[in-house]
Amino acid sequence: MDLKLKGKTALVTGASQGLGKAIAVSLAAEGVQVAITARRADLLKLAADEIQAMGYLRPVIIVADLYPENASEAIAAQALKLLGHIDILANSAGGSRPLPLDGPKEAWLEGMTLNFWRLRELTHALLPSMIERKFGRVINLTGTREPRNLNAAHAAKAAVHVWSKGLSKVVAKDGVTVNCLQPGKLRSEQIDKRMPTEEARREWAKKEVPMERVGEPEELADLAVFLASPRASYISGNVIAVDGAARFFAF
Ligand SMILES: NC(=O)c1ccc[n+]([C@@H]2O[C@H](COP(=O)([O-])OP(=O)(O)OC[C@H]3O[C@@H](n4cnc5c(N)ncnc54)[C@H](OP(=O)(O)O)[C@@H]3O)[C@@H](O)[C@H]2O)c1
């Protein structure tokens, strides 16, 4: 299938490793000129080198920390300056933030800032140019809707689901789609830190995942690339789980 992505441009956050990097590789493989952003310049350079060595367009690099106020607006401005326009935004930067019952206000604020506020601000900074060009794709990586504990990221990801749903209605007539991908457990730095060996991952997955394995980043990236393509023009406002059938609830 020709995904009709050749010549499009994309900004991928959290692209220094894990799911963001996999999305960047898969977009580049379809002929997309990608801008990759995260804090670690060495890993971003490595990712750009790898993508170029595969024979794809070398991504441009934006080294940036999302925490400072106005970070999102600065990243958006730099991406627009480097690539002229952005057709596709993949928001992958984020992370789990488990908190105890008496978790301090600052910790909740930090988790919400990275996982919701900056993502929303970055998207809103790029939307005007997408609307003007009558084409845009926003893909947000979120997380579980079945929390078993307290975690600021759970609350933030739920906010992303609801905000995305509303936004998808507002920009629908402008050729912009907004979807969320909900990873179960897929290999990345944060997962490998918690389960460093293949044996540990298999043991965990046997109990928690009907497919009895942790997913590979490419298994999510392929769907992200399809959603990013003009082929997915009638799919918007959705939350799609990529979790080896791990979710319990039908709706
Ligand atoms: N992997 C999973 O199974 C899973 C499960 C549920 C949800 N998710 C969600 O899916 C997304 C990607 O997951 P992942 O596993 O690849 O995440 P990860 O291994 O934790 O990586 C997070 C990415 O975000 C970047 N990042 C973190 N803080 C940042 C900051 N302050 N400024 C700029 N960039 C920052 C990191 O790059 P630098 O450190 O270089 O800045 C890194 O590339 C995240 O939103 C995560 O919450 C993943």
mmCIF file of C-alpha atoms and ligand atoms in Angstrom:
data_model
loop_
_atom_site.group_PDB
_atom_site.id
_atom_site.type_symbol
_atom_site.label_atom_id
_atom_site.label_comp_id
_atom_site.label_asym_id
_atom_site.label_seq_id
_atom_site.Cartn_x
_atom_site.Cartn_y
_atom_site.Cartn_z
ATOM 1 C CA MET A 1 0.000 0.000 0.000
ATOM 2 C CA ASP A 2 1.321 3.437 -0.923
ATOM 3 C CA LEU A 3 0.823 5.486 2.240
ATOM 4 C CA LYS A 4 1.274 8.713 0.265
ATOM 5 C CA LEU A 5 3.653 10.040 2.898
ATOM 6 C CA LYS A 6 6.562 10.880 0.621
ATOM 7 C CA GLY A 7 7.408 14.571 0.943
ATOM 8 C CA LYS A 8 5.497 15.106 4.192
ATOM 9 C CA THR A 9 7.177 16.567 7.277
ATOM 10 C CA ALA A 10 6.934 15.440 10.896
ATOM 11 C CA LEU A 11 7.982 16.456 14.388
ATOM 12 C CA VAL A 12 8.490 13.594 16.838
ATOM 13 C CA THR A 13 9.022 14.298 20.547
ATOM 14 C CA GLY A 14 10.667 11.803 22.908
ATOM 15 C CA ALA A 15 12.606 10.600 19.873
ATOM 16 C CA SER A 16 15.945 9.912 21.587
ATOM 17 C CA GLN A 17 14.929 6.271 22.122
ATOM 18 C CA GLY A 18 11.964 3.934 22.650
ATOM 19 C CA LEU A 19 8.612 4.522 20.987
ATOM 20 C CA GLY A 20 9.397 8.023 19.704
ATOM 21 C CA LYS A 21 12.551 6.844 17.981
ATOM 22 C CA ALA A 22 10.701 3.888 16.416
ATOM 23 C CA ILE A 23 8.043 6.263 15.049
ATOM 24 C CA ALA A 24 10.749 8.550 13.638
ATOM 25 C CA VAL A 25 12.453 5.600 11.890
ATOM 26 C CA SER A 26 9.168 4.318 10.449
ATOM 27 C CA LEU A 27 8.121 7.762 9.186
ATOM 28 C CA ALA A 28 11.527 8.308 7.596
ATOM 29 C CA ALA A 29 11.212 4.907 5.913
ATOM 30 C CA GLU A 30 8.091 6.214 4.160
ATOM 31 C CA GLY A 31 9.928 9.255 2.786
ATOM 32 C CA VAL A 32 8.963 11.723 5.520
ATOM 33 C CA GLN A 33 11.415 14.486 6.484
ATOM 34 C CA VAL A 34 11.463 14.183 10.253
ATOM 35 C CA ALA A 35 12.498 16.564 13.035
ATOM 36 C CA ILE A 36 13.403 14.690 16.216
ATOM 37 C CA THR A 37 13.462 16.258 19.646
ATOM 38 C CA ALA A 38 14.419 15.284 23.220
ATOM 39 C CA ARG A 39 17.009 16.403 25.786
ATOM 40 C CA ARG A 40 19.883 14.010 25.069
ATOM 41 C CA ALA A 41 21.821 15.361 22.084
ATOM 42 C CA ASP A 42 24.063 12.265 21.831
ATOM 43 C CA LEU A 43 21.115 9.886 21.469
ATOM 44 C CA LEU A 44 19.371 12.165 18.961
ATOM 45 C CA LYS A 45 22.543 12.274 16.855
ATOM 46 C CA LEU A 46 22.810 8.484 17.048
ATOM 47 C CA ALA A 47 19.179 8.157 15.913
ATOM 48 C CA ALA A 48 19.783 10.569 13.013
ATOM 49 C CA ASP A 49 22.949 8.659 12.027
ATOM 50 C CA GLU A 50 21.070 5.348 12.108
ATOM 51 C CA ILE A 51 18.190 6.674 10.014
ATOM 52 C CA GLN A 52 20.578 8.161 7.468
ATOM 53 C CA ALA A 53 22.572 4.892 7.344
ATOM 54 C CA MET A 54 19.328 3.066 6.482
ATOM 55 C CA GLY A 55 19.159 5.212 3.354
ATOM 56 C CA TYR A 56 16.389 7.558 4.522
ATOM 57 C CA LEU A 57 16.355 11.356 4.790
ATOM 58 C CA ARG A 58 18.511 12.447 7.742
ATOM 59 C CA PRO A 59 16.281 13.896 10.473
ATOM 60 C CA VAL A 60 16.941 17.402 11.747
ATOM 61 C CA ILE A 61 17.648 17.563 15.474
ATOM 62 C CA ILE A 62 16.100 19.854 18.073
ATOM 63 C CA VAL A 63 17.724 19.435 21.487
ATOM 64 C CA ALA A 64 15.228 20.751 24.024
ATOM 65 C CA ASP A 65 13.855 20.213 27.506
ATOM 66 C CA LEU A 66 10.062 20.352 27.676
ATOM 67 C CA TYR A 67 9.885 21.522 31.287
ATOM 68 C CA PRO A 68 10.635 25.267 30.967
ATOM 69 C CA GLU A 69 7.679 27.576 30.452
ATOM 70 C CA ASN A 70 7.292 28.294 26.696
ATOM 71 C CA ALA A 71 9.432 25.235 25.785
ATOM 72 C CA SER A 72 6.677 23.916 23.504
ATOM 73 C CA GLU A 73 6.315 27.184 21.634
ATOM 74 C CA ALA A 74 10.113 27.372 21.169
ATOM 75 C CA ILE A 75 10.285 23.782 19.818
ATOM 76 C CA ALA A 76 7.384 24.452 17.438
ATOM 77 C CA ALA A 77 9.030 27.649 16.158
ATOM 78 C CA GLN A 78 12.332 25.847 15.588
ATOM 79 C CA ALA A 79 10.651 22.943 13.784
ATOM 80 C CA LEU A 80 8.760 25.346 11.511
ATOM 81 C CA LYS A 81 11.968 27.271 10.815
ATOM 82 C CA LEU A 82 13.910 24.100 9.986
ATOM 83 C CA LEU A 83 11.281 22.330 7.881
ATOM 84 C CA GLY A 84 9.025 25.134 6.661
ATOM 85 C CA HIS A 85 5.868 23.432 7.860
ATOM 86 C CA ILE A 86 4.900 20.405 9.943
ATOM 87 C CA ASP A 87 2.311 17.938 8.600
ATOM 88 C CA ILE A 88 2.579 15.359 11.360
ATOM 89 C CA LEU A 89 3.128 15.734 15.095
ATOM 90 C CA ALA A 90 3.870 12.609 17.139
ATOM 91 C CA ASN A 91 3.840 13.419 20.846
ATOM 92 C CA SER A 92 5.841 10.626 22.454
ATOM 93 C CA ALA A 93 7.727 12.456 25.229
ATOM 94 C CA GLY A 94 6.353 11.486 28.612
ATOM 95 C CA GLY A 95 6.748 9.002 31.388
ATOM 96 C CA SER A 96 5.199 7.173 34.288
ATOM 97 C CA ARG A 97 5.009 9.085 37.592
ATOM 98 C CA PRO A 98 3.831 6.751 40.396
ATOM 99 C CA LEU A 99 3.047 8.666 43.588
ATOM 100 C CA PRO A 100 2.156 7.744 47.166
ATOM 101 C CA LEU A 101 -1.093 8.846 48.797
ATOM 102 C CA ASP A 102 0.682 11.867 50.262
ATOM 103 C CA GLY A 103 2.572 12.683 47.054
ATOM 104 C CA PRO A 104 3.390 16.398 47.074
ATOM 105 C CA LYS A 105 1.624 18.947 44.908
ATOM 106 C CA GLU A 106 4.905 19.651 43.042
ATOM 107 C CA ALA A 107 5.185 16.011 41.942
ATOM 108 C CA TRP A 108 1.614 16.022 40.568
ATOM 109 C CA LEU A 109 2.335 19.296 38.800
ATOM 110 C CA GLU A 110 5.564 17.906 37.278
ATOM 111 C CA GLY A 111 3.795 14.784 35.972
ATOM 112 C CA MET A 112 0.958 16.840 34.499
ATOM 113 C CA THR A 113 3.367 19.360 32.942
ATOM 114 C CA LEU A 114 5.337 16.791 30.934
ATOM 115 C CA ASN A 115 2.493 14.421 30.124
ATOM 116 C CA PHE A 116 -0.319 16.899 29.428
ATOM 117 C CA TRP A 117 0.469 20.626 29.447
ATOM 118 C CA ARG A 118 3.538 20.643 27.190
ATOM 119 C CA LEU A 119 1.940 18.173 24.780
ATOM 120 C CA ARG A 120 -1.176 20.364 24.520
ATOM 121 C CA GLU A 121 0.861 23.535 24.099
ATOM 122 C CA LEU A 122 3.097 22.038 21.395
ATOM 123 C CA THR A 123 0.070 20.802 19.475
ATOM 124 C CA HIS A 124 -1.708 24.152 19.684
ATOM 125 C CA ALA A 125 1.468 25.920 18.525
ATOM 126 C CA LEU A 126 1.556 23.799 15.341
ATOM 127 C CA LEU A 127 -2.173 23.630 14.595
ATOM 128 C CA PRO A 128 -2.515 27.019 12.831
ATOM 129 C CA SER A 129 -0.072 25.986 10.070
ATOM 130 C CA MET A 130 -1.788 22.567 9.715
ATOM 131 C CA ILE A 131 -5.191 24.241 9.438
ATOM 132 C CA GLU A 132 -3.857 26.726 6.903
ATOM 133 C CA ARG A 133 -2.519 23.875 4.731
ATOM 134 C CA LYS A 134 -5.703 21.801 5.223
ATOM 135 C CA PHE A 135 -3.683 18.790 6.332
ATOM 136 C CA GLY A 136 -2.504 17.713 9.739
ATOM 137 C CA ARG A 137 -1.988 14.606 11.829
ATOM 138 C CA VAL A 138 -1.632 14.642 15.608
ATOM 139 C CA ILE A 139 -0.732 11.354 17.289
ATOM 140 C CA ASN A 140 -0.506 11.320 21.064
ATOM 141 C CA LEU A 141 1.074 8.484 23.005
ATOM 142 C CA THR A 142 -0.901 8.022 26.183
ATOM 143 C CA GLY A 143 -1.258 5.143 28.633
ATOM 144 C CA THR A 144 -3.551 2.961 30.672
ATOM 145 C CA ARG A 145 -7.239 3.643 31.309
ATOM 146 C CA GLU A 146 -7.237 0.922 33.952
ATOM 147 C CA PRO A 147 -5.127 2.361 36.811
ATOM 148 C CA ARG A 148 -4.161 0.125 39.730
ATOM 149 C CA ASN A 149 -2.436 2.804 41.782
ATOM 150 C CA LEU A 150 -1.817 6.543 41.982
ATOM 151 C CA ASN A 151 0.221 7.947 39.124
ATOM 152 C CA ALA A 152 0.313 11.537 37.891
ATOM 153 C CA ALA A 153 0.871 10.236 34.352
ATOM 154 C CA HIS A 154 -2.444 8.311 34.474
ATOM 155 C CA ALA A 155 -4.320 11.524 35.223
ATOM 156 C CA ALA A 156 -2.366 13.412 32.563
ATOM 157 C CA LYS A 157 -2.932 10.746 29.895
ATOM 158 C CA ALA A 158 -6.666 10.724 30.685
ATOM 159 C CA ALA A 159 -6.627 14.498 30.190
ATOM 160 C CA VAL A 160 -4.930 13.940 26.820
ATOM 161 C CA HIS A 161 -7.680 11.473 25.809
ATOM 162 C CA VAL A 162 -10.461 13.945 26.605
ATOM 163 C CA TRP A 163 -8.682 16.990 25.157
ATOM 164 C CA SER A 164 -7.866 15.024 21.959
ATOM 165 C CA LYS A 165 -11.499 14.004 21.563
ATOM 166 C CA GLY A 166 -12.691 17.604 21.806
ATOM 167 C CA LEU A 167 -9.906 18.884 19.561
ATOM 168 C CA SER A 168 -10.683 16.276 16.892
ATOM 169 C CA LYS A 169 -14.168 17.819 16.488
ATOM 170 C CA VAL A 170 -12.861 21.383 16.290
ATOM 171 C CA VAL A 171 -10.276 20.715 13.551
ATOM 172 C CA ALA A 172 -12.116 17.954 11.642
ATOM 173 C CA LYS A 173 -13.290 20.180 8.788
ATOM 174 C CA ASP A 174 -9.715 21.446 8.286
ATOM 175 C CA GLY A 175 -8.224 18.089 7.298
ATOM 176 C CA VAL A 176 -6.565 17.614 10.675
ATOM 177 C CA THR A 177 -6.994 14.338 12.567
ATOM 178 C CA VAL A 178 -6.187 13.752 16.232
ATOM 179 C CA ASN A 179 -5.737 10.269 17.666
ATOM 180 C CA CYS A 180 -4.227 8.653 20.743
ATOM 181 C CA LEU A 181 -2.225 5.452 20.853
ATOM 182 C CA GLN A 182 -2.338 3.680 24.158
ATOM 183 C CA PRO A 183 0.722 1.465 24.678
ATOM 184 C CA GLY A 184 0.434 -1.561 26.917
ATOM 185 C CA LYS A 185 4.030 -2.616 27.604
ATOM 186 C CA LEU A 186 6.412 -2.094 24.722
ATOM 187 C CA ARG A 187 10.231 -2.249 24.854
ATOM 188 C CA SER A 188 11.822 1.112 25.670
ATOM 189 C CA GLU A 189 14.245 2.590 28.178
ATOM 190 C CA GLN A 190 11.617 2.910 30.905
ATOM 191 C CA ILE A 191 10.416 -0.689 30.433
ATOM 192 C CA ASP A 192 13.953 -2.121 30.208
ATOM 193 C CA LYS A 193 14.895 -0.329 33.445
ATOM 194 C CA ARG A 194 12.039 -2.036 35.273
ATOM 195 C CA MET A 195 12.499 -5.422 33.562
ATOM 196 C CA PRO A 196 16.120 -5.619 32.415
ATOM 197 C CA THR A 197 16.235 -9.262 31.271
ATOM 198 C CA GLU A 198 14.295 -11.192 28.633
ATOM 199 C CA GLU A 199 13.423 -13.700 31.361
ATOM 200 C CA ALA A 200 11.975 -10.970 33.629
ATOM 201 C CA ARG A 201 9.932 -9.553 30.762
ATOM 202 C CA ARG A 202 8.607 -12.985 29.789
ATOM 203 C CA GLU A 203 7.726 -13.851 33.392
ATOM 204 C CA TRP A 204 5.844 -10.556 33.829
ATOM 205 C CA ALA A 205 4.071 -10.861 30.477
ATOM 206 C CA LYS A 206 2.931 -14.428 31.194
ATOM 207 C CA LYS A 207 0.899 -13.076 34.109
ATOM 208 C CA GLU A 208 -0.271 -9.771 32.611
ATOM 209 C CA VAL A 209 -0.546 -10.047 28.825
ATOM 210 C CA PRO A 210 -2.692 -12.615 26.970
ATOM 211 C CA MET A 211 -0.074 -12.672 24.175
ATOM 212 C CA GLU A 212 2.474 -13.543 26.884
ATOM 213 C CA ARG A 213 5.103 -11.123 25.628
ATOM 214 C CA VAL A 214 6.130 -7.485 25.837
ATOM 215 C CA GLY A 215 5.590 -5.621 22.556
ATOM 216 C CA GLU A 216 8.249 -4.229 20.245
ATOM 217 C CA PRO A 217 8.274 -0.448 19.530
ATOM 218 C CA GLU A 218 7.824 -1.133 15.800
ATOM 219 C CA GLU A 219 4.463 -2.796 16.516
ATOM 220 C CA LEU A 220 3.154 0.596 17.638
ATOM 221 C CA ALA A 221 5.149 2.656 15.148
ATOM 222 C CA ASP A 222 3.510 0.916 12.183
ATOM 223 C CA LEU A 223 0.076 2.014 13.370
ATOM 224 C CA ALA A 224 1.316 5.534 14.092
ATOM 225 C CA VAL A 225 2.632 5.763 10.530
ATOM 226 C CA PHE A 226 -0.683 4.610 9.076
ATOM 227 C CA LEU A 227 -2.586 7.155 11.190
ATOM 228 C CA ALA A 228 -0.112 9.817 10.040
ATOM 229 C CA SER A 229 -0.808 9.074 6.405
ATOM 230 C CA PRO A 230 -3.394 10.606 4.080
ATOM 231 C CA ARG A 231 -4.858 7.055 3.920
ATOM 232 C CA ALA A 232 -6.205 7.508 7.467
ATOM 233 C CA SER A 233 -8.149 10.664 6.616
ATOM 234 C CA TYR A 234 -11.481 9.480 8.116
ATOM 235 C CA ILE A 235 -10.059 8.214 11.425
ATOM 236 C CA SER A 236 -10.053 10.826 14.184
ATOM 237 C CA GLY A 237 -10.895 11.223 17.852
ATOM 238 C CA ASN A 238 -9.896 7.673 18.743
ATOM 239 C CA VAL A 239 -7.905 6.001 21.475
ATOM 240 C CA ILE A 240 -6.354 2.814 20.130
ATOM 241 C CA ALA A 241 -4.655 0.327 22.437
ATOM 242 C CA VAL A 242 -1.511 -1.495 21.311
ATOM 243 C CA ASP A 243 -1.233 -3.946 24.175
ATOM 244 C CA GLY A 244 -1.297 -7.616 23.172
ATOM 245 C CA ALA A 245 -4.985 -7.857 24.268
ATOM 246 C CA ALA A 246 -4.166 -6.755 27.826
ATOM 247 C CA ARG A 247 -7.153 -4.447 28.415
ATOM 248 C CA PHE A 248 -10.034 -5.972 30.342
ATOM 249 C CA PHE A 249 -12.885 -3.651 29.481
ATOM 250 C CA ALA A 250 -14.714 -3.812 26.172
ATOM 251 C CA PHE A 251 -15.442 -0.059 26.039
HETATM 252 N N1 LIG B 1 6.790 1.873 26.596
HETATM 253 C C1 LIG B 1 5.622 1.573 27.137
HETATM 254 O O1 LIG B 1 5.287 0.403 27.318
HETATM 255 C C2 LIG B 1 4.660 2.660 27.528
HETATM 256 C C3 LIG B 1 3.553 2.313 28.308
HETATM 257 C C4 LIG B 1 2.621 3.304 28.622
HETATM 258 C C5 LIG B 1 2.799 4.591 28.148
HETATM 259 N N2 LIG B 1 3.902 4.903 27.403
HETATM 260 C C6 LIG B 1 4.045 6.286 26.941
HETATM 261 O O2 LIG B 1 4.533 6.327 25.604
HETATM 262 C C7 LIG B 1 5.456 7.398 25.447
HETATM 263 C C8 LIG B 1 6.803 6.879 24.970
HETATM 264 O O3 LIG B 1 7.178 5.847 25.832
HETATM 265 P P1 LIG B 1 8.665 5.308 26.001
HETATM 266 O O4 LIG B 1 8.534 4.039 26.730
HETATM 267 O O5 LIG B 1 9.419 5.398 24.727
HETATM 268 O O6 LIG B 1 9.194 6.427 27.040
HETATM 269 P P2 LIG B 1 10.582 6.539 27.789
HETATM 270 O O7 LIG B 1 11.400 5.325 27.564
HETATM 271 O O8 LIG B 1 10.333 6.958 29.186
HETATM 272 O O9 LIG B 1 11.189 7.782 27.002
HETATM 273 C C9 LIG B 1 10.643 9.021 27.141
HETATM 274 C C10 LIG B 1 11.127 9.923 26.042
HETATM 275 O O10 LIG B 1 10.701 11.254 26.371
HETATM 276 C C11 LIG B 1 11.819 12.130 26.410
HETATM 277 N N3 LIG B 1 11.644 13.069 27.513
HETATM 278 C C12 LIG B 1 11.429 12.780 28.817
HETATM 279 N N4 LIG B 1 11.398 13.915 29.549
HETATM 280 C C13 LIG B 1 11.600 14.947 28.689
HETATM 281 C C14 LIG B 1 11.716 16.343 28.839
HETATM 282 N N5 LIG B 1 11.624 16.944 30.042
HETATM 283 N N6 LIG B 1 11.937 17.101 27.734
HETATM 284 C C15 LIG B 1 12.052 16.527 26.524
HETATM 285 N N7 LIG B 1 11.962 15.194 26.310
HETATM 286 C C16 LIG B 1 11.755 14.417 27.382
HETATM 287 C C17 LIG B 1 13.032 11.222 26.656
HETATM 288 O O11 LIG B 1 14.180 11.750 26.024
HETATM 289 P P3 LIG B 1 15.363 12.498 26.833
HETATM 290 O O12 LIG B 1 15.543 11.792 28.129
HETATM 291 O O13 LIG B 1 16.528 12.380 25.902
HETATM 292 O O14 LIG B 1 14.876 13.911 26.975
HETATM 293 C C18 LIG B 1 12.626 9.927 25.937
HETATM 294 O O15 LIG B 1 13.014 9.955 24.581
HETATM 295 C C19 LIG B 1 5.535 8.106 26.800
HETATM 296 O O16 LIG B 1 4.647 9.191 26.796
HETATM 297 C C20 LIG B 1 5.066 7.046 27.776
HETATM 298 O O17 LIG B 1 4.473 7.592 28.925
HETATM 299 C C21 LIG B 1 4.838 3.963 27.095
#
